[in-house]
Coordinates of C-alpha atoms in Angstrom, one line a residue:
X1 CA -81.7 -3.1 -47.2
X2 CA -84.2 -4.6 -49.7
X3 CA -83.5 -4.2 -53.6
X4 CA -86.0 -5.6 -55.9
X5 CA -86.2 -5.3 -59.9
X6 CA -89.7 -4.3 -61.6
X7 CA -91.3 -7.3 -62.1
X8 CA -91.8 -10.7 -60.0
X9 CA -90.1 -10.9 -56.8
X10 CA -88.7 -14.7 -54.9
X11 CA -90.4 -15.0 -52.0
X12 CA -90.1 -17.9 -49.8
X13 CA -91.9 -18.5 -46.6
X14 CA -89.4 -18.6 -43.5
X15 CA -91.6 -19.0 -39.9
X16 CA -94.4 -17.4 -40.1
X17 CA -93.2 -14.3 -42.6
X18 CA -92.8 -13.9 -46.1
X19 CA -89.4 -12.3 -47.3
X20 CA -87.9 -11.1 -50.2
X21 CA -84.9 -13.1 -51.3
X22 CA -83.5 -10.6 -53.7
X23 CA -80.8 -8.8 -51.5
X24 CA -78.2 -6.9 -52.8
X25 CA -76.1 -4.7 -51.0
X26 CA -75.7 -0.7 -51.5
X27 CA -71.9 -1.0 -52.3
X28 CA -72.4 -3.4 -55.4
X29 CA -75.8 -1.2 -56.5
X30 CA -74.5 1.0 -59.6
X31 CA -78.1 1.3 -61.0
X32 CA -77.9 4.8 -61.7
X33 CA -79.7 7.5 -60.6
X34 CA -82.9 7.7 -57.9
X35 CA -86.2 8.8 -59.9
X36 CA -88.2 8.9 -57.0
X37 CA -87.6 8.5 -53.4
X38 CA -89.6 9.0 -50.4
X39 CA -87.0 9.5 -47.8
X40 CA -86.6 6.4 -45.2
X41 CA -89.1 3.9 -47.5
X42 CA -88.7 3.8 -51.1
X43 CA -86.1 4.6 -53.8
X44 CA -86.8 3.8 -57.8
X45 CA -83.8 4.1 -59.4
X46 CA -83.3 4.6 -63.1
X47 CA -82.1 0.7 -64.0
X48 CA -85.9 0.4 -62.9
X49 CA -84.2 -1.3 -59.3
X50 CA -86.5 -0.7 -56.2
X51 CA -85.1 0.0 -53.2
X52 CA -87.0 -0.8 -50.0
X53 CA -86.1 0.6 -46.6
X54 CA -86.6 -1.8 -43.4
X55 CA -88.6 1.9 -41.8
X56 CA -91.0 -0.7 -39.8
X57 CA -90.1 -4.1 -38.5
X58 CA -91.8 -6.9 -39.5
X59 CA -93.7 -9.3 -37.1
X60 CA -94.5 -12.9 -36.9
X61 CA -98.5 -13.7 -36.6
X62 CA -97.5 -15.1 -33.2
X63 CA -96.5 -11.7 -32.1
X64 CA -98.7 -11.3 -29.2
X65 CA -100.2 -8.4 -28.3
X66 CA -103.6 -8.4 -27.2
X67 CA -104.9 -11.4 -24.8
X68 CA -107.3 -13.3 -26.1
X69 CA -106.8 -12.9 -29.9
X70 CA -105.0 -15.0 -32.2
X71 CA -103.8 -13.9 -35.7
X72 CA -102.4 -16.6 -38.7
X73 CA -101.2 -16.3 -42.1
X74 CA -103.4 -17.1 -44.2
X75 CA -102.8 -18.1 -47.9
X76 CA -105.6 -16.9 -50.5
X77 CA -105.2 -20.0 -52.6
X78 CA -107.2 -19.9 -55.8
X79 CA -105.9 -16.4 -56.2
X80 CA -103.8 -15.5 -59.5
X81 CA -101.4 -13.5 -58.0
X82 CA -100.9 -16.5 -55.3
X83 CA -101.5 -13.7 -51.8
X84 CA -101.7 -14.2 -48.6
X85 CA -103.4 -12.3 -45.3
X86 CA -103.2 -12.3 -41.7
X87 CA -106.3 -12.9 -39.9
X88 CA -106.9 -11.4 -36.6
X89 CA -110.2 -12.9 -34.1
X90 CA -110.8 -13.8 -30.5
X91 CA -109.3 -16.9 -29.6
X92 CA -113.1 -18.0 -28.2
X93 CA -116.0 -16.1 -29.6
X94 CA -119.3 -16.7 -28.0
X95 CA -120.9 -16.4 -31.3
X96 CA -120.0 -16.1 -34.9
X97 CA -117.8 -12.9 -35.8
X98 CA -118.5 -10.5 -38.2
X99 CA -115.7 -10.0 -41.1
X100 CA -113.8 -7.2 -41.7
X101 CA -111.7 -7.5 -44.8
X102 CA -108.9 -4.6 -44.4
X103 CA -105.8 -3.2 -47.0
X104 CA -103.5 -1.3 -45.7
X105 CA -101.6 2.0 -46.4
X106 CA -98.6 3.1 -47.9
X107 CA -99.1 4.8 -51.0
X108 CA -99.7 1.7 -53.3
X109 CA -95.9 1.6 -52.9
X110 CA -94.6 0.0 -49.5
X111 CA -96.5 -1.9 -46.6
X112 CA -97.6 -5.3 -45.2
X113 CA -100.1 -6.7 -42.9
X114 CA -96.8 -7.9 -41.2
X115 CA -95.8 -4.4 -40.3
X116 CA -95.7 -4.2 -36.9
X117 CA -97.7 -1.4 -36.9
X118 CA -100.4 -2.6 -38.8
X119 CA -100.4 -5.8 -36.3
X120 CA -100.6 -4.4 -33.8
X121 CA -103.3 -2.0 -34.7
X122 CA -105.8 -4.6 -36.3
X123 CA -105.8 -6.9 -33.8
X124 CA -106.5 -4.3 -31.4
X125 CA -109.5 -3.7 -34.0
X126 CA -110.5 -7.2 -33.3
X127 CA -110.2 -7.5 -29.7
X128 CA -112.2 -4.1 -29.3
X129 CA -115.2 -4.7 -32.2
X130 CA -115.2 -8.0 -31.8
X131 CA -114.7 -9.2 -35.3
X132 CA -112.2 -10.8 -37.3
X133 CA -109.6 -8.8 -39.8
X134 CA -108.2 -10.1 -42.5
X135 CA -105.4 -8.2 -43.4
X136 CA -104.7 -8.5 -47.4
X137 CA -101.3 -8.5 -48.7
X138 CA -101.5 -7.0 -52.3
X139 CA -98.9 -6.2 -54.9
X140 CA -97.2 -3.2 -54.8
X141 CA -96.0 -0.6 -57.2
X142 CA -94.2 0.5 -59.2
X143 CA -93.4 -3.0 -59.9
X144 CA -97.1 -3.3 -60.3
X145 CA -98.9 -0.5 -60.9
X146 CA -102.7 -0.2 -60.6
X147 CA -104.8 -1.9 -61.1
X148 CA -103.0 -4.6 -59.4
X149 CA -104.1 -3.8 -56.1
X150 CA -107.6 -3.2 -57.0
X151 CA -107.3 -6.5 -58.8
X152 CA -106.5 -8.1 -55.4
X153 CA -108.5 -6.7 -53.5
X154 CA -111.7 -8.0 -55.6
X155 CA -109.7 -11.5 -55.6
X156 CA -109.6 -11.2 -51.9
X157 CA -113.1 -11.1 -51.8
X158 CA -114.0 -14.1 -54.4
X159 CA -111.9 -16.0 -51.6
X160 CA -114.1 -15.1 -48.8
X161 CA -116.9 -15.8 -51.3
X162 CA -115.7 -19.4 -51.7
X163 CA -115.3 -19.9 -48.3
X164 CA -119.0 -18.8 -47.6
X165 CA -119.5 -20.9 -49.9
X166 CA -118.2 -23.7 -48.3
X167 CA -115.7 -24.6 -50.6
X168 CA -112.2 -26.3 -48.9
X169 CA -110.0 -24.1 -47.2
X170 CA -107.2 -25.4 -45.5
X171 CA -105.5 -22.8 -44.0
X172 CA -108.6 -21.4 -42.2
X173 CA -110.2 -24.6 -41.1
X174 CA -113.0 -25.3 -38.9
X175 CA -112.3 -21.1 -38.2
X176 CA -114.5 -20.4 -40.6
X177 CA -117.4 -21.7 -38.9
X178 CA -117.1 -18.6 -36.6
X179 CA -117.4 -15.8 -39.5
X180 CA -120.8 -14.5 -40.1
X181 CA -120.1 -14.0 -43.6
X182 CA -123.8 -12.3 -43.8
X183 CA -121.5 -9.1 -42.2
X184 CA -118.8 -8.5 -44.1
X185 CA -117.3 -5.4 -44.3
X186 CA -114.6 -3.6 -46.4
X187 CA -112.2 -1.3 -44.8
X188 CA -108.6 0.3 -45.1
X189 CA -106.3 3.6 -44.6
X190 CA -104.6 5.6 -47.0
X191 CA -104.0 4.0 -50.1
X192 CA -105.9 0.9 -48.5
X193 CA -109.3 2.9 -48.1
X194 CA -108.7 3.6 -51.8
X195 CA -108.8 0.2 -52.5
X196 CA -111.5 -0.5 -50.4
X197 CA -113.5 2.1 -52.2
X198 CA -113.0 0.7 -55.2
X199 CA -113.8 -2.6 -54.4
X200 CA -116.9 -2.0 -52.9
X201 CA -117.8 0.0 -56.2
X202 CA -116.8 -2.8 -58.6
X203 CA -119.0 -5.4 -56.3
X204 CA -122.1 -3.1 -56.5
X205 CA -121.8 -3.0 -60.3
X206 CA -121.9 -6.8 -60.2
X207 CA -124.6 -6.0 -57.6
X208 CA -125.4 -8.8 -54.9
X209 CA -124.2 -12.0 -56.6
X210 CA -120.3 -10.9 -56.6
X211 CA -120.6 -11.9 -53.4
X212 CA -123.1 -14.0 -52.4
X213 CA -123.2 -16.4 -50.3
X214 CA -121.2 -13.5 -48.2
X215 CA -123.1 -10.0 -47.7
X216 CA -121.4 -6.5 -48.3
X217 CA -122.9 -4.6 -44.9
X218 CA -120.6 -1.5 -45.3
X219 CA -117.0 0.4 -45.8
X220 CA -115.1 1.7 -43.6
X221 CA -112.7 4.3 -44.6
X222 CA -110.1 6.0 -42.6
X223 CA -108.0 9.0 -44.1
X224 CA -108.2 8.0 -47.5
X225 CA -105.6 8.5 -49.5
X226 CA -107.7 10.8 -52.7
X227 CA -105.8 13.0 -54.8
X228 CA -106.5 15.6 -57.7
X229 CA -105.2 17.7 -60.2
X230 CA -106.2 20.6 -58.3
X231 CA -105.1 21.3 -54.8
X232 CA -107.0 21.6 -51.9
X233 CA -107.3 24.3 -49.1
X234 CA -105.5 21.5 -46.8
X235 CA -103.1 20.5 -49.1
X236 CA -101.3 23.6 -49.7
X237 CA -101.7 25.3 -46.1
X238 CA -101.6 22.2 -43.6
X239 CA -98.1 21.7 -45.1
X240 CA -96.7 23.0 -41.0
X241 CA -99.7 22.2 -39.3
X242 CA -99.0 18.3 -40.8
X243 CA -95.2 18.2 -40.2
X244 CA -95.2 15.2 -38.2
X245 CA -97.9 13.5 -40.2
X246 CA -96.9 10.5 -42.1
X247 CA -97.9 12.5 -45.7
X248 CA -96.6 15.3 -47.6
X249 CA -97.6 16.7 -50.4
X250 CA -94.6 15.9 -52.3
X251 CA -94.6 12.6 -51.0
X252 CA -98.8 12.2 -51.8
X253 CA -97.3 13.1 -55.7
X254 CA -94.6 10.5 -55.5
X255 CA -96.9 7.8 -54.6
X256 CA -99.4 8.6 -57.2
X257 CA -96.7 8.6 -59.8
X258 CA -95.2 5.3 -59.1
X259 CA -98.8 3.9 -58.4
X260 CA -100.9 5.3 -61.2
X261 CA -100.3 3.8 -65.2
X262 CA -97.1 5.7 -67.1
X263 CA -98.9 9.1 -68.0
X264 CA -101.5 9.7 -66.3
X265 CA -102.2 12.2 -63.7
X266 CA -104.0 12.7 -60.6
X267 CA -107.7 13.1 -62.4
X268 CA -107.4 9.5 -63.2
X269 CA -110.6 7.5 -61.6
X270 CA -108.3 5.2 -59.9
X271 CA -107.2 8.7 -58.1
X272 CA -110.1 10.6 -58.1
X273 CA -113.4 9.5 -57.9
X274 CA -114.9 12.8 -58.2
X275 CA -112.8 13.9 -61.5
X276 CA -114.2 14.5 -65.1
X277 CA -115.3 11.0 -66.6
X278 CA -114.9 9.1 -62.9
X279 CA -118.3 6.7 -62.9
X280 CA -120.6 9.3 -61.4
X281 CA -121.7 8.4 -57.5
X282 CA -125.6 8.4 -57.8
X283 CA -125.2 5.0 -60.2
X284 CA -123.1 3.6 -57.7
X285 CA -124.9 0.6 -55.7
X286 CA -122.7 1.3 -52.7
X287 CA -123.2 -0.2 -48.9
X288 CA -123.2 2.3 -45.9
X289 CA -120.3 3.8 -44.9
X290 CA -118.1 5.4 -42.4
X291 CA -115.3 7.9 -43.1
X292 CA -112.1 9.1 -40.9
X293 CA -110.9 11.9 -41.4
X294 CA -108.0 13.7 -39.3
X295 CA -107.9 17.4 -38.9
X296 CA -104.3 18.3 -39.6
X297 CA -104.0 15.8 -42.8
X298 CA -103.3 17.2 -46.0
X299 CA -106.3 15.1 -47.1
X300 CA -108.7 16.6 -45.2
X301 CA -110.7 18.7 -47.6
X302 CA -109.9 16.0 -50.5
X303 CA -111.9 13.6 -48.1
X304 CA -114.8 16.1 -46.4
X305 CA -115.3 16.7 -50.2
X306 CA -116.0 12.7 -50.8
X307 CA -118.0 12.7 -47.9
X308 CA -120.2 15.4 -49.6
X309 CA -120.2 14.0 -53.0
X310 CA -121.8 11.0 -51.8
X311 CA -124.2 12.6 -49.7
X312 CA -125.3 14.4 -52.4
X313 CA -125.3 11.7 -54.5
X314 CA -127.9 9.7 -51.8
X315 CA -125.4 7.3 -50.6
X316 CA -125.2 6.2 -46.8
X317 CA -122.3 7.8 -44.8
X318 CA -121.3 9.0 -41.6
X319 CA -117.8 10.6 -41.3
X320 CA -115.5 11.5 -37.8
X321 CA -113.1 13.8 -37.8
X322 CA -110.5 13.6 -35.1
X323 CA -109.1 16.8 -34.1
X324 CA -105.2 17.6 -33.3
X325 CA -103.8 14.5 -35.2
X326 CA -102.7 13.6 -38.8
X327 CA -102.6 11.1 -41.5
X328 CA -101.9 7.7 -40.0
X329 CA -101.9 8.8 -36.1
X330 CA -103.7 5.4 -35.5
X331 CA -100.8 3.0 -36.2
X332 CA -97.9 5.9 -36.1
X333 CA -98.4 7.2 -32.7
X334 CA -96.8 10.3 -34.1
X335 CA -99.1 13.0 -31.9
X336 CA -99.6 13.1 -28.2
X337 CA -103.3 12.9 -28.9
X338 CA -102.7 9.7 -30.9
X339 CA -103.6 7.2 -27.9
X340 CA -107.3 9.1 -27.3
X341 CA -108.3 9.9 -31.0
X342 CA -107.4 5.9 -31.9
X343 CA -109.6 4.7 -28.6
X344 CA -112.4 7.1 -30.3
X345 CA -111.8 5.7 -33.7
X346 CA -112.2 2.3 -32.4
X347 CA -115.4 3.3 -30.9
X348 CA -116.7 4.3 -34.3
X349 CA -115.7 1.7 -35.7
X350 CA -117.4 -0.8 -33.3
X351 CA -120.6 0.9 -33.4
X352 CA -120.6 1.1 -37.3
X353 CA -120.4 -2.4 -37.2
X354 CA -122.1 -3.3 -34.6
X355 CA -125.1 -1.0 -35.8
X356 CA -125.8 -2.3 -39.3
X357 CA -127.8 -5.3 -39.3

């Protein structure tokens, strides 16, 4: 089991994946009680230890599992919080690939683009859209709460900028001669579509030049992971109906409380971007975008609401809704209609890129 302390973590590179080298074993813990626990992935306990459950093996990037794709680490150099990604693209494009830059889920708290599930998933993305992912590793809370993963995410994106820029990038190589960095999209689930969000809000208040040379085509969203003061239809009645989804609602409120700054609640902007004193939508220079939603997640008013909201507010998006599944079916496989709704998700998802010119 993985134990870390609040604060910075040793990492060391071994193969081709990034571990923690702060292990301690259960029988020497004594650091009190558990705060907060979301049973399987994450304990906080009171000494302000972090506890970190190995619920999803990590892979190396020469895991193979689709033909024709390779996927590398790749380290974000210039970055202050020194990250790193895994990029996912065919192995011999016949033209230059569009870019998708994707963060994953896991409530802010746990996750990694070397999750199996999550590599497995994106390069299937790849392989089926034809474009390449780069999977963002970000800092995690409660060691660091937001807005540490908003912060890089938008340093994520300054790399790609320098790299459309031209400026030297070893790790990548003459690779990057096959992005079309004039397509870039931002996408995520969960607590990654958050950050997307967010992202792509922050770039369209620096408007154009935040990312120029690159171009901000659109955002793709899938279940993202909202919340609110107030509860939702879904969120107090899907509670059976979402029993083998990968969210509660008492895990939803754990996350938030580990993720969001010491007192503040649910309304927060970072939370929810429709709340009292959020930056309202209509100034919002936003790209197109496209929003999953699953019908038996607890998040599915929270995000039909969004979908609204921006409507109203004249923004550009499309939403899916995929019925008989919930939060994270597309990497969880947790429904026997998991396999169909992710082929149609992947459909979307293709066409939304492929669409917008």
């Amino acid at each position: 089991m993985r134990r870390r302390r609040m604060g910075a973590v040793p990492q060391k590179l071994i193969g081709d994946r990034r571990i923690n080298t702060n292990f301690q074993t259960s029988k020497d813990a004594g650091h009190g009680a558990v705060l907060e626990e979301i049973e399987g992935l994450i304990k906080v306990y009171k000494d302000g230890y972090v506890e970190r459950l190995p619920a999803v093996p990590h892979v190396p990037c020469t895991w193979a599992c689709e033909p024709g794709l390779t996927s590398e680490d790749v380290a974000l150099s210039g970055s202050s919080t020194d990250s790193w990604a895994r990029l996912h693209m065919p192995a011999n494009p016949h033209q230059r690939l569009p870019l998708l830059v994707y963060f994953h889920g896991g409530g802010f708290c746990v996750g990694s683009p070397a999750w199996r599930c999550y590599h497995e998933f994106l390069a299937r993305l790849a392989a089926h859209a034809t474009c390449a992912v780069l999977s963002v590793n970000y800092r995690l809370a409660p060691e660091h709460r937001l807005p540490a993963a908003l912060e890089d995410g938008l340093a994520a994106l300054r790399w790609v900028k320098q790299q459309a820029a031209g400026g030297r990038c070893e790790d990548v190589g003459s690779r990057r001669a096959r992005f079309d960095f004039g397509r870039l999209f931002l996408a995520g689930d969960s607590a990654g579509a958050v950050i997307a969000y967010h992202v792509a809000a922050a770039v369209g208040v620096e408007a154009a030049a935040a990312v120029r040379p690159a171009c901000l085509k659109g955002v793709i969203l899938i279940q993202p992971f909202f919340g609110g003061v107030e509860r939702t239809w879904s969120e107090k009645n899907l509670a059976q109906a979402a029993e083998r989804s990968a969210l509660s609602l008492a895990a939803s409120d754990c996350y938030w409380r580990m993720a969001l700054p010491p007192g503040a609640n649910q309304d927060h902007p970072w939370c929810n971007p429709l709340a009292k004193g959020a930056p309202p939508l209509e100034g919002l220079r936003l790209p197109p975008l496209l929003v999953c939603v699953s019908e038996l997640d607890i998040l599915r008013d929270r995000n039909l609401a969004f979908c609204k909201a921006l409507r109203n507010a004249g923004k550009g998006v499309e939403h899916k809704t995929y019925a008989g599944v919930g939060h994270a079916f597309q990497i969880l496989h947790n429904y026997h209609m998991s396999q169909a709704r992710t082929n149609e998700m992947l459909i979307h998802i293709k066409a939304f890129i492929t669409n917008i010119r």
